[in-house]
CSV table of C-alpha atoms in Angstrom, one decimal:
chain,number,residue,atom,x,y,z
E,1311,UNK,CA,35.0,-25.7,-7.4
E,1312,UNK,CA,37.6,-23.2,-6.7
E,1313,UNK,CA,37.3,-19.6,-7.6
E,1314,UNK,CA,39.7,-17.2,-8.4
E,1315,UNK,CA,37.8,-14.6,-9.4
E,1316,UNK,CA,34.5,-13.9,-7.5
E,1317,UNK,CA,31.9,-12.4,-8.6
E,1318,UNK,CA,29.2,-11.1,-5.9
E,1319,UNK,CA,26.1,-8.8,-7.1
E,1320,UNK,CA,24.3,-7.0,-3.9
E,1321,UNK,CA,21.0,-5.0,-4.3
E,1322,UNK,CA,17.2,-4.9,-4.8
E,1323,UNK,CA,15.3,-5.4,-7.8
E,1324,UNK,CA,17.4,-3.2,-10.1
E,1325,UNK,CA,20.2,-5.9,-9.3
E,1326,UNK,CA,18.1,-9.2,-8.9
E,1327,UNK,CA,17.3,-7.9,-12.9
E,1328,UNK,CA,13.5,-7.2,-12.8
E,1329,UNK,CA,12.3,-6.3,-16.2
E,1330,UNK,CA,14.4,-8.9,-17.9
E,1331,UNK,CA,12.4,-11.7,-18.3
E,1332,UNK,CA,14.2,-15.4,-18.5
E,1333,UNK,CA,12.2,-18.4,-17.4
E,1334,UNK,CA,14.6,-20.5,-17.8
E,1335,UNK,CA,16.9,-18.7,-14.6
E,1336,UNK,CA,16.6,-18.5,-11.4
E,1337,UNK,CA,13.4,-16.1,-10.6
E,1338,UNK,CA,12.3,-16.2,-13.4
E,1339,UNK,CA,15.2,-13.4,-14.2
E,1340,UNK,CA,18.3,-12.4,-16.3
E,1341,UNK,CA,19.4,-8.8,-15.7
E,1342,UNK,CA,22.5,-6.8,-16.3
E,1343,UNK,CA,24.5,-8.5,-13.4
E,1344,UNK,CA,23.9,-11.6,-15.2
E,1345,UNK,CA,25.2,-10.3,-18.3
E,1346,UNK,CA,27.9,-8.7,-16.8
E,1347,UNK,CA,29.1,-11.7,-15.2
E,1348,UNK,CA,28.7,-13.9,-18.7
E,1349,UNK,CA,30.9,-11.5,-20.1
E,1350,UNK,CA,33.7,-11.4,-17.4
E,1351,UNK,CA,33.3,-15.3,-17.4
E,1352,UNK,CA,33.6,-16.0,-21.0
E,1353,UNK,CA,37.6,-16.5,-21.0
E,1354,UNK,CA,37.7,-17.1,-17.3
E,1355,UNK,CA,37.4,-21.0,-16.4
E,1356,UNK,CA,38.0,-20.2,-12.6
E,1357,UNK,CA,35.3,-17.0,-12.8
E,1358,UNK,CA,32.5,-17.0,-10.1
E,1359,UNK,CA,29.5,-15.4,-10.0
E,1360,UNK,CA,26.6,-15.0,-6.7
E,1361,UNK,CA,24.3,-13.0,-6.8
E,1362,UNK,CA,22.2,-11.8,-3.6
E,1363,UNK,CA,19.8,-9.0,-4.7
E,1364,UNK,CA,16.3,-9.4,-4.0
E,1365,UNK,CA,13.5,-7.1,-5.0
E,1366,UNK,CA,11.8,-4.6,-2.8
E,1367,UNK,CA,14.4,-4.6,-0.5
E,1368,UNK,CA,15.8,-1.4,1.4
E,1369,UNK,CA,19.2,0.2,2.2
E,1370,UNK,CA,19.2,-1.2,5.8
E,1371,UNK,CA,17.6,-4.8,4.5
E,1372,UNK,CA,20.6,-4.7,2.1
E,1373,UNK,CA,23.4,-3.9,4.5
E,1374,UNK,CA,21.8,-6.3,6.9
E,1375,UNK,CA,21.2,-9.5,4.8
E,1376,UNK,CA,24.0,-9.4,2.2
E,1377,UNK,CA,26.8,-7.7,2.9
E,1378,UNK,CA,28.2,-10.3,5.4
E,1379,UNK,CA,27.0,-13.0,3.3
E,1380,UNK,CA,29.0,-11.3,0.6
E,1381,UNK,CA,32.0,-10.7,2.8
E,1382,UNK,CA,31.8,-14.6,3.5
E,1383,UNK,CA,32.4,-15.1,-0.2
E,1384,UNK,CA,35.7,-13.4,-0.4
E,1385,UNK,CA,34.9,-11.2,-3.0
E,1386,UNK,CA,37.2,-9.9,-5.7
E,1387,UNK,CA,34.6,-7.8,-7.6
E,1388,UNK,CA,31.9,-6.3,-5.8
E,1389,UNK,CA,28.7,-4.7,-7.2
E,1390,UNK,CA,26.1,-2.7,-5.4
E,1391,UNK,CA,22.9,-0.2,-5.2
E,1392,UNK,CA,20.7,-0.1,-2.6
E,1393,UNK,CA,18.3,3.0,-1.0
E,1394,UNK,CA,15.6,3.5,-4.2
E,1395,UNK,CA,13.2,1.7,-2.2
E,1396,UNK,CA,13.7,4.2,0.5
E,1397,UNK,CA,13.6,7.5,-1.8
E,1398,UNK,CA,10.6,6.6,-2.3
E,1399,UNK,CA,9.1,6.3,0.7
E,1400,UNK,CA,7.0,9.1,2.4
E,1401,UNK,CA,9.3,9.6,5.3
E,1402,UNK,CA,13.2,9.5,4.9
E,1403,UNK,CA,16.4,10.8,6.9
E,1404,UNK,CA,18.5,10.2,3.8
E,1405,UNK,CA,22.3,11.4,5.9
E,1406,UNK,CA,21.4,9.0,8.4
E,1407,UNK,CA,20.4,6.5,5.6
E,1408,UNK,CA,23.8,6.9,4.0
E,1409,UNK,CA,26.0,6.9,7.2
E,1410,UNK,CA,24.9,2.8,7.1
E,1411,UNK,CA,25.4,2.7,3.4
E,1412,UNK,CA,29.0,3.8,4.3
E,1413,UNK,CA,29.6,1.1,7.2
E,1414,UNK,CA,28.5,-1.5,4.8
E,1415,UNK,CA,30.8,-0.4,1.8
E,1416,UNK,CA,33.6,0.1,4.4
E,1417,UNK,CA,33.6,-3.3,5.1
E,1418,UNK,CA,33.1,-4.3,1.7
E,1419,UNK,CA,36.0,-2.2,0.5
E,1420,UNK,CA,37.9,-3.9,3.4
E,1421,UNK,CA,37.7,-7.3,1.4
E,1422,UNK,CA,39.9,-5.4,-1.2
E,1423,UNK,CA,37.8,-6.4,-3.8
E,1424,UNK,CA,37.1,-4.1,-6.5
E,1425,UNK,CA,33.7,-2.2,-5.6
E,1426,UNK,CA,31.2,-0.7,-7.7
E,1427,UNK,CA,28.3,1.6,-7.0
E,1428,UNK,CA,25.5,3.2,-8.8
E,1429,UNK,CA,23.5,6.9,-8.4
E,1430,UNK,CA,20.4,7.0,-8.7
E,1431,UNK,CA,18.4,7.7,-12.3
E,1432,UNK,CA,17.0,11.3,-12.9
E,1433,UNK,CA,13.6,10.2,-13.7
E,1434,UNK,CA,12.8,13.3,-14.7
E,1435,UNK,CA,10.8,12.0,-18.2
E,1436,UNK,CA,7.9,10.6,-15.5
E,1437,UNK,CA,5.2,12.7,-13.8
E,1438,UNK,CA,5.1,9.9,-10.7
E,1439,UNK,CA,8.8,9.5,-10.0
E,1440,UNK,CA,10.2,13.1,-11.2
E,1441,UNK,CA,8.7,14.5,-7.9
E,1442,UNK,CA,11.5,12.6,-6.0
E,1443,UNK,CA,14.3,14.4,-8.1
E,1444,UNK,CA,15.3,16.4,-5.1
E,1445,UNK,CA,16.0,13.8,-2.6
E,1446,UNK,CA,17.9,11.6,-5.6
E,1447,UNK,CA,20.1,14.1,-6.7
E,1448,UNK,CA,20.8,14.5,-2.4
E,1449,UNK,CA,21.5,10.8,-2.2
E,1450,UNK,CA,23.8,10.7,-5.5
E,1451,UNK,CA,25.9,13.3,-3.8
E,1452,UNK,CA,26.6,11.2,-0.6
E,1453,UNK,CA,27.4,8.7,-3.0
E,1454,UNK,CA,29.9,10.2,-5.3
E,1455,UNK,CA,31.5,11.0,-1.4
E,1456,UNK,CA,31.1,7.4,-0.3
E,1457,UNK,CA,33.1,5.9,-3.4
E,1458,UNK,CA,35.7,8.4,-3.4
E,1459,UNK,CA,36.5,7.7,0.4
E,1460,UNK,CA,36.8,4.1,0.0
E,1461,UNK,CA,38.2,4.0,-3.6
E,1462,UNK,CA,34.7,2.3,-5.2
E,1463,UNK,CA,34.2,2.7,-8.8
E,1464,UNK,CA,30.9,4.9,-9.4
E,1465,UNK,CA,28.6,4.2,-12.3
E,1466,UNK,CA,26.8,7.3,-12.9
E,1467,UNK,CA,23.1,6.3,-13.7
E,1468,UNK,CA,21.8,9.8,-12.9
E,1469,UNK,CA,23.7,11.2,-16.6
E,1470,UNK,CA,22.5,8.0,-18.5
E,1471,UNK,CA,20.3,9.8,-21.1
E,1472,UNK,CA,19.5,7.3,-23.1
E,1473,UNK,CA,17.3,6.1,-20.5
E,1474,UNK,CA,14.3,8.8,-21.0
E,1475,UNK,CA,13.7,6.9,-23.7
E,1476,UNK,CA,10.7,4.7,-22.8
E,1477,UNK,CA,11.7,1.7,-24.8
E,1478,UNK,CA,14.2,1.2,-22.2
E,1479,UNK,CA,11.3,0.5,-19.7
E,1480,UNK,CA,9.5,-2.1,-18.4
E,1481,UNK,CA,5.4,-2.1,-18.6
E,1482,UNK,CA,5.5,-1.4,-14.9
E,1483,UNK,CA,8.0,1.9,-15.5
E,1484,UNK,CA,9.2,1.0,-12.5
E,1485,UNK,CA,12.6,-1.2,-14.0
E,1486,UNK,CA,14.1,-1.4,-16.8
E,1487,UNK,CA,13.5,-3.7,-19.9
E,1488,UNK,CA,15.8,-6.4,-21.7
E,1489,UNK,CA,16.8,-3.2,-23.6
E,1490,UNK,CA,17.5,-1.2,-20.6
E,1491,UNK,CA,19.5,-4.0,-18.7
E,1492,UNK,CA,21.6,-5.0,-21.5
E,1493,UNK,CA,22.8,-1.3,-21.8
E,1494,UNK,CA,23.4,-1.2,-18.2
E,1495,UNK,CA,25.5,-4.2,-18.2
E,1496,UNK,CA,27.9,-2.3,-21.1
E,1497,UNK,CA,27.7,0.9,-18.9
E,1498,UNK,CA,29.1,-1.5,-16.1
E,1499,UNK,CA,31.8,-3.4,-18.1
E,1500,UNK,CA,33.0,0.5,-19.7
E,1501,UNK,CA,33.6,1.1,-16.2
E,1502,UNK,CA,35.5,-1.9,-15.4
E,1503,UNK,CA,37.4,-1.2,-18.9
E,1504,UNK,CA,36.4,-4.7,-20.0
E,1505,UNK,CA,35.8,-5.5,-23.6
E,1506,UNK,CA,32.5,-7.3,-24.3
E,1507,UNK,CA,30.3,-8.9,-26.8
E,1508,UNK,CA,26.8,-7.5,-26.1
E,1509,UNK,CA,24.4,-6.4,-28.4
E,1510,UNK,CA,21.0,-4.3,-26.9
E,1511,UNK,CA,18.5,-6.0,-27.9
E,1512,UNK,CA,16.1,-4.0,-30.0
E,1513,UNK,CA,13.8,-1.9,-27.7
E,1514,UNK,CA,9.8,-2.3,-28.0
E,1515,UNK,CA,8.5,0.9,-29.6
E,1516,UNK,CA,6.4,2.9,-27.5
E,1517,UNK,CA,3.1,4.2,-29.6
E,1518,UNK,CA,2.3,7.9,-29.5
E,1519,UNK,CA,-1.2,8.1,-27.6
E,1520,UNK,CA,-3.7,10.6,-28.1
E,1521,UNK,CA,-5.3,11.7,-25.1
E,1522,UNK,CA,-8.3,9.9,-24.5
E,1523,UNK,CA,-5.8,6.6,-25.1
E,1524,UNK,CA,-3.0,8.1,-22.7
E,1525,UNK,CA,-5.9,8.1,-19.8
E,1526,UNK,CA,-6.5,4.9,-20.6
E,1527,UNK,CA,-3.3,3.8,-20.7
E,1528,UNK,CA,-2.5,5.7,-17.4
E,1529,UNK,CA,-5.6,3.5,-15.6
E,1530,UNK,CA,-4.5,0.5,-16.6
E,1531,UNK,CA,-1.2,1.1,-14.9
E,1532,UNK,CA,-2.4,2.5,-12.0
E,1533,UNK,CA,-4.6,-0.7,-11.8
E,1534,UNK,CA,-1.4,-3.0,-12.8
E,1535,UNK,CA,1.2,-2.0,-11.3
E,1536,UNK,CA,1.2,1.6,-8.9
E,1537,UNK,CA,-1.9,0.4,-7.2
E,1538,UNK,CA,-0.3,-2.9,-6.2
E,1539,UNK,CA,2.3,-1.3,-5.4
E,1540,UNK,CA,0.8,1.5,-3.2
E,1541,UNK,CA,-1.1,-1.5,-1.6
E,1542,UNK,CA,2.4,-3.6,-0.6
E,1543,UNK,CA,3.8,-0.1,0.9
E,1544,UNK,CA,0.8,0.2,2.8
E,1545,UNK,CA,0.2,-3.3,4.4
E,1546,UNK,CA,4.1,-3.4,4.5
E,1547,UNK,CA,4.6,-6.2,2.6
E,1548,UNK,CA,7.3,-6.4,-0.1
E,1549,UNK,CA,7.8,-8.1,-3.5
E,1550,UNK,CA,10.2,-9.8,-2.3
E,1551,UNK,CA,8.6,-11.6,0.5
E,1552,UNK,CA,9.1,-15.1,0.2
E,1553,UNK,CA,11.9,-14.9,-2.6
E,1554,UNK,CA,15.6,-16.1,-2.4
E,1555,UNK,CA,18.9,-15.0,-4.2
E,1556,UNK,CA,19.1,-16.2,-7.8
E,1557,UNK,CA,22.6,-17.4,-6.6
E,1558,UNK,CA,23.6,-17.1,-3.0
E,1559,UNK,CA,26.3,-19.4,-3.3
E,1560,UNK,CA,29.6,-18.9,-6.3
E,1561,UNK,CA,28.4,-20.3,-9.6
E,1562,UNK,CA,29.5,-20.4,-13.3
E,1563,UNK,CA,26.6,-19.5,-15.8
């Protein structure tokens, strides 16, 4: 089928829509892309949609495995956010990081599709991830310079408050939840000035713990989900290993 208008979603987990649970997609996932590219389909017949995220990956994985691919596509709408995986790594040269982010949107840009980046949350609401504040708030900066020197739209994630609210979490606190997806996607479509049809779904109250329960609750996801995760950096292995793109080739959903 021939597309006029293409649709191509590039990232890591936060793109690939971890957190949003759908069996019946690809991966096991929906996500904001997803819902982003349902509503920009809705009245479109000749609307495409690929998307090549895939969790765990890294800004250089990212540049390296999907950009071309997504160049190959011929692109009229382009989203993308790659380098949390590297933020949160013990070692990172963030300018040198961002000097390949800006080769790959360069050449994206080049497509003349309309492109679309994202800073980085302020996570300051969590005692884990609030400690990498300083180097975030570093990378947003050579972001907000890397869209306005090749004209990308910027969705600013970093001023999001709603966000330190925990109902739009997953149980990992790691992604976000159907909650926190759907809400991106309208954050998304605001800043492509499209109307749309999405309604958050209600968000999963989060109990107030007394301490004792708060420890426990802290063990269980150390157990579940940082300790996994602290083992997969260490053995450098990657949720992702072994996964594909929900959609590496231009589909309708």
């Amino acid at each position: 089928m021939d597309f006029s208008t293409r649709y191509v979603a590039l990232g890591d987990s936060f793109t690939e829509g971890v957190g949003d649970d759908d069996p019946n997609r690809p991966n096991g996932l929906r996500g904001w892309a997803d819902r982003v590219a349902e509503q920009l389909g809705a009245a479109d017949p000749a609307f495409g949609y690929a998307n090549l995220a895939i969790r765990g990956r890294k800004l250089r994985q990212i540049m390296a495995e999907q950009v071309d691919a997504a160049v190959e596509l011929n692109p009229t709408l382009v989203t993308i956010y790659a380098g949390a995986n590297d933020i949160l790594r013990p070692r990172i040269d963030i300018d040198d990081l961002l000097t390949e982010y800006d080769a790959g949107i360069r050449k994206l840009a080049a497509t003349g599709a309309t492109v679309v980046m994202f800073t980085g949350f302020d996570a300051r609401g969590s005692k884990v991830f609030s400690t990498m504040r300083g180097r975030t708030a570093i990378y947003n900066e050579l972001v907000r310079g890397i869209a306005g020197d090749h004209g990308a739209l910027l969705v600013d994630y970093w001023r999001f408050s709603e966000y330190y609210d925990w109902g739009m979490w997953a149980k990992d606190r790691m992604h976000m939840s159907a909650a926190g997806h759907a809400n991106m996607a309208k954050r998304v479509l605001t800043v492509l000035e499209h109307d749309h049809s999405i309604d958050v779904p209600p968000m999963t109250p989060v109990p107030e713990l007394g301490r004792a329960e708060a420890i426990r609750a802290n063990a269980r996801w150390v157990r579940e989900f940082a300790g996994p995760w602290v083992v997969r950096r260490v053995t450098g292995k990657s949720s992702g290993d072994g996964l594909s793109p929900k959609y590496a080739q231009l589909t309708r959903l």
